[in-house]
Short mmCIF file of C-alpha atoms and ligand atoms in Angstrom, two decimals:
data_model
loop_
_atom_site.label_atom_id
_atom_site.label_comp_id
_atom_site.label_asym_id
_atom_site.label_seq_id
_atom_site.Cartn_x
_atom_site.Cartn_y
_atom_site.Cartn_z
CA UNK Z 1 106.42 48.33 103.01
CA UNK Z 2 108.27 51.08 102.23
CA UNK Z 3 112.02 50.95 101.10
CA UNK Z 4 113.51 53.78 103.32
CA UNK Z 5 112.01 55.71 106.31
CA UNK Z 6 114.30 58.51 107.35
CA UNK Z 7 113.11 59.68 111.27
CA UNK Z 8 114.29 63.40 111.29
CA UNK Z 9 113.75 65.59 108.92
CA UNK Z 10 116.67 68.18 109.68
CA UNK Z 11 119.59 69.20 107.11
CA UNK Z 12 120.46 65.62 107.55
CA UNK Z 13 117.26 63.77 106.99
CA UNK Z 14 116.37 66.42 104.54
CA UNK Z 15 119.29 65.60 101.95
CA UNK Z 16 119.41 61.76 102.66
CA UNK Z 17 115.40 61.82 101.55
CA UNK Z 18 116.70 64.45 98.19
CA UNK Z 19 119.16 61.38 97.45
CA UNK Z 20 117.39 58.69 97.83
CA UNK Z 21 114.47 59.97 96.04
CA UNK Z 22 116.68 60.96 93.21
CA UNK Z 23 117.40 56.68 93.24
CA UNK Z 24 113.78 56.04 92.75
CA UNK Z 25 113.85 54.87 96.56
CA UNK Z 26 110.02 55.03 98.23
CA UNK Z 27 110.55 57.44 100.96
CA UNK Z 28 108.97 58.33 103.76
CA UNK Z 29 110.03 61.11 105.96
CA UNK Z 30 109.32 60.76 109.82
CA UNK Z 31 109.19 64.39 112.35
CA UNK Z 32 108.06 64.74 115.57
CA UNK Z 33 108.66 68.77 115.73
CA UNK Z 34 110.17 70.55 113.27
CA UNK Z 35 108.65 69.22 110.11
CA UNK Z 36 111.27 69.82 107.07
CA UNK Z 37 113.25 71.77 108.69
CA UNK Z 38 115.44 70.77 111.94
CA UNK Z 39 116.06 72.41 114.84
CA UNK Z 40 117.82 74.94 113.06
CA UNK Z 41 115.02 76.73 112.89
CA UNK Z 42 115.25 77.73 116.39
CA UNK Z 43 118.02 79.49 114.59
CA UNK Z 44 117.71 83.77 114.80
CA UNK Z 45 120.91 83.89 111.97
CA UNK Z 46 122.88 81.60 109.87
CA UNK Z 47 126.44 83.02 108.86
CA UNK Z 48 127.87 79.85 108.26
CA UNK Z 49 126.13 77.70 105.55
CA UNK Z 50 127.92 78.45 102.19
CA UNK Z 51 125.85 79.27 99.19
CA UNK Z 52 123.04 81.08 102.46
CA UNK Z 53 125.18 82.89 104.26
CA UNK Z 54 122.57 85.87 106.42
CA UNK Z 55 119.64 83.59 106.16
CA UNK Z 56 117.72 83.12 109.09
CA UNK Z 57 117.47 79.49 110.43
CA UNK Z 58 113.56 79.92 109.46
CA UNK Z 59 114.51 80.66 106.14
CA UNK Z 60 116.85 78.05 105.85
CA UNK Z 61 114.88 75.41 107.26
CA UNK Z 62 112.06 76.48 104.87
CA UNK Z 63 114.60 76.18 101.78
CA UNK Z 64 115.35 72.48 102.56
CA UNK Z 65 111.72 71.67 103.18
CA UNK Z 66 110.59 72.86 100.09
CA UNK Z 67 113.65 71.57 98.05
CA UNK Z 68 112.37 68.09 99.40
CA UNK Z 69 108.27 69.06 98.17
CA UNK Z 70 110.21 69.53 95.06
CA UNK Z 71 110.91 65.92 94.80
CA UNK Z 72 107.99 64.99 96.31
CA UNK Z 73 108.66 64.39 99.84
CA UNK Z 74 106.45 62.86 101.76
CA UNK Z 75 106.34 63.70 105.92
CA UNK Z 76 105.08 61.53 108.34
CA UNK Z 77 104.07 63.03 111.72
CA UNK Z 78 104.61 61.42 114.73
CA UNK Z 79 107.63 60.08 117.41
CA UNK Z 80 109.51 57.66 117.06
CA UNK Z 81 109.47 55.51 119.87
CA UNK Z 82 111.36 52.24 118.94
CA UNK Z 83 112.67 50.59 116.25
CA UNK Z 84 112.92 46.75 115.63
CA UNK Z 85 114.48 44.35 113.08
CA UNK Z 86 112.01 41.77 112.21
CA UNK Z 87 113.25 39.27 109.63
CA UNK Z 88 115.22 41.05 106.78
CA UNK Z 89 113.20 44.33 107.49
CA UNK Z 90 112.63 47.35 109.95
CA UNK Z 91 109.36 47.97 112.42
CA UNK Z 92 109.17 51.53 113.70
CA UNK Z 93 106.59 51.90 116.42
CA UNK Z 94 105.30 55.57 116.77
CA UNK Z 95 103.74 57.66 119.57
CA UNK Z 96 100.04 57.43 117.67
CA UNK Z 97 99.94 53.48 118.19
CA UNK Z 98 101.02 53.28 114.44
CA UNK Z 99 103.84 51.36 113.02
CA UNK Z 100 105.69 51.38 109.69
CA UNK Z 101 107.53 48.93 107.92
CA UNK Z 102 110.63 49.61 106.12
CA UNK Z 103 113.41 47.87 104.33
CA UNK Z 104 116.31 50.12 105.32
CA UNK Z 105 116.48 53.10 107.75
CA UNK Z 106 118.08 56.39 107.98
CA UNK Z 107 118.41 57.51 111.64
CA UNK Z 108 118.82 61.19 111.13
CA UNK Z 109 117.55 62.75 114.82
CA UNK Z 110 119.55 64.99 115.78
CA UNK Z 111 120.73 66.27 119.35
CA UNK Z 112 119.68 68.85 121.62
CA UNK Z 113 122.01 71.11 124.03
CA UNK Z 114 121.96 70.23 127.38
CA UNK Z 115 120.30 73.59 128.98
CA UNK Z 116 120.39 75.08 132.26
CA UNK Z 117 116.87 75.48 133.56
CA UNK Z 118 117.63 79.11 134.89
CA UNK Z 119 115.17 81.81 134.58
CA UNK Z 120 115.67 84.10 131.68
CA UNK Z 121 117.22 81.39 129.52
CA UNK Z 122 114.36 80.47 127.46
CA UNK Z 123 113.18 84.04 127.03
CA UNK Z 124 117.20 85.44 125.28
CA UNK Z 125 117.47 81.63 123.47
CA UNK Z 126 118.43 83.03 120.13
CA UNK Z 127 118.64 86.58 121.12
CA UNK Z 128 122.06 86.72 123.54
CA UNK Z 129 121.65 83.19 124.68
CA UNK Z 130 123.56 80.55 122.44
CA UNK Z 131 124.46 77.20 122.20
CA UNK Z 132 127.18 77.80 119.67
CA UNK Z 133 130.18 80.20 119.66
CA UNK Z 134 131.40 79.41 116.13
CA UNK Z 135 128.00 80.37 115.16
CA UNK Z 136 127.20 83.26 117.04
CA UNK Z 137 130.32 84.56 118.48
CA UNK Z 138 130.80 87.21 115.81
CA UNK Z 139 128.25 89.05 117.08
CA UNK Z 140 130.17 89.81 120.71
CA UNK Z 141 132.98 91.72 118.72
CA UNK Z 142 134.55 93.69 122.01
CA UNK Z 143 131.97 93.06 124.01
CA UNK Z 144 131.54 90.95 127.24
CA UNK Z 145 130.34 87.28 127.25
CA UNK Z 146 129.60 84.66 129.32
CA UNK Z 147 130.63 80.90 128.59
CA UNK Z 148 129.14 78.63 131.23
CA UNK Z 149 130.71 74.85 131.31
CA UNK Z 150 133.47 73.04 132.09
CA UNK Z 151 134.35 70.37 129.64
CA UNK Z 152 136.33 71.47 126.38
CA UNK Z 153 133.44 72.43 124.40
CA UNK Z 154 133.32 75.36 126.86
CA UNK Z 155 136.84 75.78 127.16
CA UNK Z 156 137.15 76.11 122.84
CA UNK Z 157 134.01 78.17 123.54
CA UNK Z 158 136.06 80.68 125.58
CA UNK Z 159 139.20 80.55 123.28
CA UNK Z 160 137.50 81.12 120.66
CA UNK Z 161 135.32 84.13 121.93
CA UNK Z 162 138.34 85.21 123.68
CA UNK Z 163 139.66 85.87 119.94
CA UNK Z 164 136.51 88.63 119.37
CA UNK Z 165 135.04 89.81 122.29
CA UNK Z 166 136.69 92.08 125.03
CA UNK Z 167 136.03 90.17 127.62
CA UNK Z 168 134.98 86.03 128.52
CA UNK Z 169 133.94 84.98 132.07
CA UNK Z 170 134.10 80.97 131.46
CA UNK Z 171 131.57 79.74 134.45
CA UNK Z 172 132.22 75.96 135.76
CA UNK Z 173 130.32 74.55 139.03
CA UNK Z 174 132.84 72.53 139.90
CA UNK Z 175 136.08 73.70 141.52
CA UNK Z 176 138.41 72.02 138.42
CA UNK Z 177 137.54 72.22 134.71
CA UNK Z 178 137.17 68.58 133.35
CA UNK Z 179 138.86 69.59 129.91
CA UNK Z 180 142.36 68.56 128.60
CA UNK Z 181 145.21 69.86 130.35
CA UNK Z 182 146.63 71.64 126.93
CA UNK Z 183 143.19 73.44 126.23
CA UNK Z 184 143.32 74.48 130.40
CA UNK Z 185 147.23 76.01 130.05
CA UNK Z 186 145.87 78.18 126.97
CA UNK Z 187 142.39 79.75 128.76
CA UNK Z 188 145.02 80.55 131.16
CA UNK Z 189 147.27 82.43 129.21
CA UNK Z 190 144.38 84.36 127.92
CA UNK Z 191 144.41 87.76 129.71
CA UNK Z 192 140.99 88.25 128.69
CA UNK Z 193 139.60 84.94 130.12
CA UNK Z 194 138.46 85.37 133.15
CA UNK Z 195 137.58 82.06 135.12
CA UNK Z 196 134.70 81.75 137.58
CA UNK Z 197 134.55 78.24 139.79
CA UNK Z 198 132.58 76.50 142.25
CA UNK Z 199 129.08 78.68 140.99
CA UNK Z 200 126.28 77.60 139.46
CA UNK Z 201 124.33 80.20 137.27
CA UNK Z 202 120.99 80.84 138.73
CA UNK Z 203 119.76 83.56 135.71
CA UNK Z 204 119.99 86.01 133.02
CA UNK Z 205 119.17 89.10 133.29
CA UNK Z 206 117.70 91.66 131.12
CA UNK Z 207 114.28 93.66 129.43
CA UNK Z 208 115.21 93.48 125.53
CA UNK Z 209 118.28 92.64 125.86
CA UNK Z 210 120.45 90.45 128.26
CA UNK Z 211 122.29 92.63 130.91
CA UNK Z 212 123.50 90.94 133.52
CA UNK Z 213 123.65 87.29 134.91
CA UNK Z 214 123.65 86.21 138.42
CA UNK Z 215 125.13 83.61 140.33
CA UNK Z 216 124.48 81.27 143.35
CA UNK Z 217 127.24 82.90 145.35
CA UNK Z 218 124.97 85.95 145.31
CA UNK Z 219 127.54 87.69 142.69
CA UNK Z 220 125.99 89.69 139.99
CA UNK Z 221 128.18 89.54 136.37
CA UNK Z 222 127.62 92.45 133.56
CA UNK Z 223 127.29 90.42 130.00
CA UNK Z 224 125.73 91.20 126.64
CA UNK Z 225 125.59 87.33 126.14
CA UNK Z 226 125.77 84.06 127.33
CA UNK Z 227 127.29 80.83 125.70
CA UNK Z 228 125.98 77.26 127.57
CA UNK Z 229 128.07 74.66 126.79
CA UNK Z 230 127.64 72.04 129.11
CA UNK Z 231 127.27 69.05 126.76
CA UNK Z 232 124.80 67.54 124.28
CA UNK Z 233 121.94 65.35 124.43
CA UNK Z 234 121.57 62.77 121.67
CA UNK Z 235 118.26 61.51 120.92
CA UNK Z 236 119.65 57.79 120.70
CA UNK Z 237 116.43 56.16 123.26
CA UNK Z 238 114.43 54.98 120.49
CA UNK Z 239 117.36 52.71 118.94
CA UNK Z 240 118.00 50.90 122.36
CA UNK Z 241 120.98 47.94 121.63
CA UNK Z 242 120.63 47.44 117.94
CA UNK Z 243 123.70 49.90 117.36
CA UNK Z 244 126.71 50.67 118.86
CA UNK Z 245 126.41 53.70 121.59
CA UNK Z 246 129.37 55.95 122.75
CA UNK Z 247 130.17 57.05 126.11
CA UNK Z 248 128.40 60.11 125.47
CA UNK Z 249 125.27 59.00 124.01
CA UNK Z 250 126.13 59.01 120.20
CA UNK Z 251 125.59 56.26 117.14
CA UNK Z 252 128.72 54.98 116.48
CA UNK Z 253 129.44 55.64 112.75
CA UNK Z 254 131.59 57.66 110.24
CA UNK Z 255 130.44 59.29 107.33
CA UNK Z 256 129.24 56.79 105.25
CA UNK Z 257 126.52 56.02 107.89
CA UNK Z 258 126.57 52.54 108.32
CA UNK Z 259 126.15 50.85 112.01
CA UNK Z 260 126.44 48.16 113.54
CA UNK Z 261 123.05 46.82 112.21
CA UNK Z 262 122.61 46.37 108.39
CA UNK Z 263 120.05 48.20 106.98
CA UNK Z 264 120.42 50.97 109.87
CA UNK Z 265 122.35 54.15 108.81
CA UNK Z 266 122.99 56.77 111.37
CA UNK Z 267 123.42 60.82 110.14
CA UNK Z 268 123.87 64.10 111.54
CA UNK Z 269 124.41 65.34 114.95
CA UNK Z 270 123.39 61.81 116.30
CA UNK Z 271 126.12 60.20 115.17
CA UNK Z 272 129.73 60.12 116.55
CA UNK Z 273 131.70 62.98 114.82
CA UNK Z 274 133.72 66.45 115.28
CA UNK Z 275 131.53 69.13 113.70
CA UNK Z 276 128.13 69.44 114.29
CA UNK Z 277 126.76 71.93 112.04
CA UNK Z 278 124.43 72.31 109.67
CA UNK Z 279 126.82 71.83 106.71
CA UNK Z 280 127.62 68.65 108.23
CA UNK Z 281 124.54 67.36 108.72
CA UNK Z 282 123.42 67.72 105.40
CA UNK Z 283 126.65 65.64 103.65
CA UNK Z 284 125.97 63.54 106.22
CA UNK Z 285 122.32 62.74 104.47
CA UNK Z 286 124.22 62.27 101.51
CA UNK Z 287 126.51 59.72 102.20
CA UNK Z 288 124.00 57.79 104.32
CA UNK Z 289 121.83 57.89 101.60
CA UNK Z 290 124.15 56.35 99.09
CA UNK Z 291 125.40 53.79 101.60
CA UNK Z 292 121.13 52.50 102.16
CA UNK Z 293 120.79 52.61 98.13
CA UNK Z 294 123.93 50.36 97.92
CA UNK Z 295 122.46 47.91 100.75
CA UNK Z 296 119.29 47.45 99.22
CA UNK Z 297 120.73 46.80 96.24
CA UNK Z 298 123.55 44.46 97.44
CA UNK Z 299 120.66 42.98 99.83
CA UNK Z 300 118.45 42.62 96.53
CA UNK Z 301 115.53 44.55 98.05
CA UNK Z 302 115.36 46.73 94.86
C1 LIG H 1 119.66 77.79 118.35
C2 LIG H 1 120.58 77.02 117.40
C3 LIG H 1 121.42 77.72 116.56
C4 LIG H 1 122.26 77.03 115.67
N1 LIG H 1 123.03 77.76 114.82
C5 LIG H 1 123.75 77.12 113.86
C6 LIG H 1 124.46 77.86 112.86
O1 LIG H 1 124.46 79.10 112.85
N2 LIG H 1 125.15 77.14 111.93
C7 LIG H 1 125.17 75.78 111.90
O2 LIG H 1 125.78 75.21 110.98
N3 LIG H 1 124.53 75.06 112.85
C8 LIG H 1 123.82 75.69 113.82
N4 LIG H 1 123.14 74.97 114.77
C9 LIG H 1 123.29 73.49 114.78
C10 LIG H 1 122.43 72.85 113.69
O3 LIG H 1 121.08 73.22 113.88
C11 LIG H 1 122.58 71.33 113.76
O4 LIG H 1 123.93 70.96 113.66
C12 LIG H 1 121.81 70.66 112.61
O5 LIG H 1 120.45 71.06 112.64
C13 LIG H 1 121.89 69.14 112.72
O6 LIG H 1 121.09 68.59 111.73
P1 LIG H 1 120.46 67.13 111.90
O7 LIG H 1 119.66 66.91 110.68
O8 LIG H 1 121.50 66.17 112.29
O9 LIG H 1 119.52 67.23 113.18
P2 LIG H 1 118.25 68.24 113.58
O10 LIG H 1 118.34 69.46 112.78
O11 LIG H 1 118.31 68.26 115.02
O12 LIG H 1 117.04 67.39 113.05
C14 LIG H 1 116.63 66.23 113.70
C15 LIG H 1 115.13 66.17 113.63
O13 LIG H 1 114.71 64.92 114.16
C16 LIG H 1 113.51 65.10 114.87
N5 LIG H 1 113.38 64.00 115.81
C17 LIG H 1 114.15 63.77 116.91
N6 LIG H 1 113.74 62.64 117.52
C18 LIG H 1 112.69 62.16 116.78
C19 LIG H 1 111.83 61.04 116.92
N7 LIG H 1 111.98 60.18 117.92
N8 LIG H 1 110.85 60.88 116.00
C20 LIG H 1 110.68 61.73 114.97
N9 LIG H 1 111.47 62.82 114.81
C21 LIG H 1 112.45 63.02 115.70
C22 LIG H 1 113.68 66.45 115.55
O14 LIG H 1 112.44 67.04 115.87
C23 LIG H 1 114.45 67.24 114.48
O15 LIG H 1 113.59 68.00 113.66
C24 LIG H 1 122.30 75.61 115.66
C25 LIG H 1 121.46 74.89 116.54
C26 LIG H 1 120.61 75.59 117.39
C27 LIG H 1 119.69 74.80 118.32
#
């Protein structure tokens, strides 16, 4: 029986394991994917991690995982595929038939960006197509960009962009953005916003770099990138009713971590908050970490 598994082993999961090992917790570590490292290693440049600034999301990623070996951490690979409460402890079932047994757990997952599906979107991920304006959007300075979406995710996408690059086509299906009103009356008084409804996106275009989109109207639209921002997908399954669930899929917690079920702790981009980022994520470990060391304590597990 261990006294903590943390699934994810992202910025959040990453830090949460540095803390809790620093408490003489027994830690184990649990990935499916991206072992040590998060999905931020999908990354192609970080500008906004302070202390890192330039690294690639590789490099970063590689820093956290072996800031972790330096304490010793221990991975576990394999999916998480459900977790129960039996007694005053935690079962976690995983995709090999195995189980572990733990007396608190950090759920540290993540969440992954809704995509399109369109040809040329997998081949520019990284490399002209992004999931993140703040992150990326310096790179579009006077140039033309696409933001596809509709909610306000994609309309702060197109503000925002609107701010560097010479040009933003902000690309809903639907005939009405589903964003608030105030965020609607701004991307309006943007000159350089220019707003394309009632099309889906069918691909993007390009040999090295990305040239051109099209659309299902038959439309062709010149761009030298394109922001998708039509929601998130939080990797919330395995926890079925044990904690509370948002509308849109998220943990219900604030920073310090702490659910609905005692002994569960929730951190990173899976739980309910403003920012996801990497610099989030990682306090996020933090705090959840201190908040499981307190319950075993308080619960007189250690
Ligand atoms: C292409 C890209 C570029 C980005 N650029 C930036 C940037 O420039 N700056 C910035 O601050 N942020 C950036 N982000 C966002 C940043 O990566 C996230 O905010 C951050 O990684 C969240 O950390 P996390 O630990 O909460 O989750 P993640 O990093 O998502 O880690 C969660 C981990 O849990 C694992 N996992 C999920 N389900 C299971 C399961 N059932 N069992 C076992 N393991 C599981 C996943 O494989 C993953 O490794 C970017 C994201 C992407 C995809």
């Amino acid at each position: 029986m261990r006294d903590l598994l943390i699934i994810g082993s992202g910025p959040a999961g990453m830090s949460a394991f540095i803390y809790a090992k620093r408490a003489n917790l027994d830690v184990l570590v649990a990935e499916k994917e991206f072992l040590g490292t998060g999905q931020i290693a999908e990354s192609l440049q970080v500008d906004n991690y302070i202390g890192l600034v330039g690294k690639s999301g590789y490099e970063l990623g590689e820093a956290f995982r072996q800031d972790a070996e330096k304490f010793g951490a221990e991975f576990y690979e394999g999916k998480a595929l459900k977790i129960t409460q039996k007694n005053a402890f935690w079962v976690t079932e995983f995709d090999n038939g195995e189980s572990v047994e733990s007396k608190a757990v950090i759920y540290a997952a993540g969440a992954s960006h809704k995509r399109l599906h369109i040809p040329g979107e997998d081949k520019f991920l990284g490399n002209g197509v992004s999931f993140c304006a703040l992150c990326d959007g310096a790179l579009y300075q006077n140039k033309t960009v696409a933001v596809v979406g509709g909610g306000d995710t994609a309309l702060d996408d197109a503000l925002y962009l609107s701010d560097i690059a010479a040009k933003v086509y902000l690309i809903h299906r639907r005939t009405e953005f589903r964003g608030a009103q105030k965020n609607i009356l701004k991307v309006k008084k943007k000159t350089n916003i220019e707003t394309v409804l009632a099309v889906n996106v069918t691909g993007i275009n390009g040999d090295s770099r990305i040239e051109a989109i099209t659309l299902d109207n038959g439309n062709k639209i010149t761009v030298d990138g394109v922001f998708i921002a039509i929601g998130m997908a939080p990797q919330t399954d395995v926890l079925g009713d044990i904690v509370e669930i948002d509308d849109y899929g998220y943990v219900i917690a604030d920073e310090t971590g702490i659910t609905k079920a005692p002994g569960l702790f929730a951190a990173g981009d899976v739980r309910t908050k403003k920012l996801r980022q990497v610099i989030t994520a990682a306090s996020d470990g933090a705090n959840a970490a201190i908040s499981a060391i307190e319950y075993l304590k308080s619960s007189e597990c250690i």
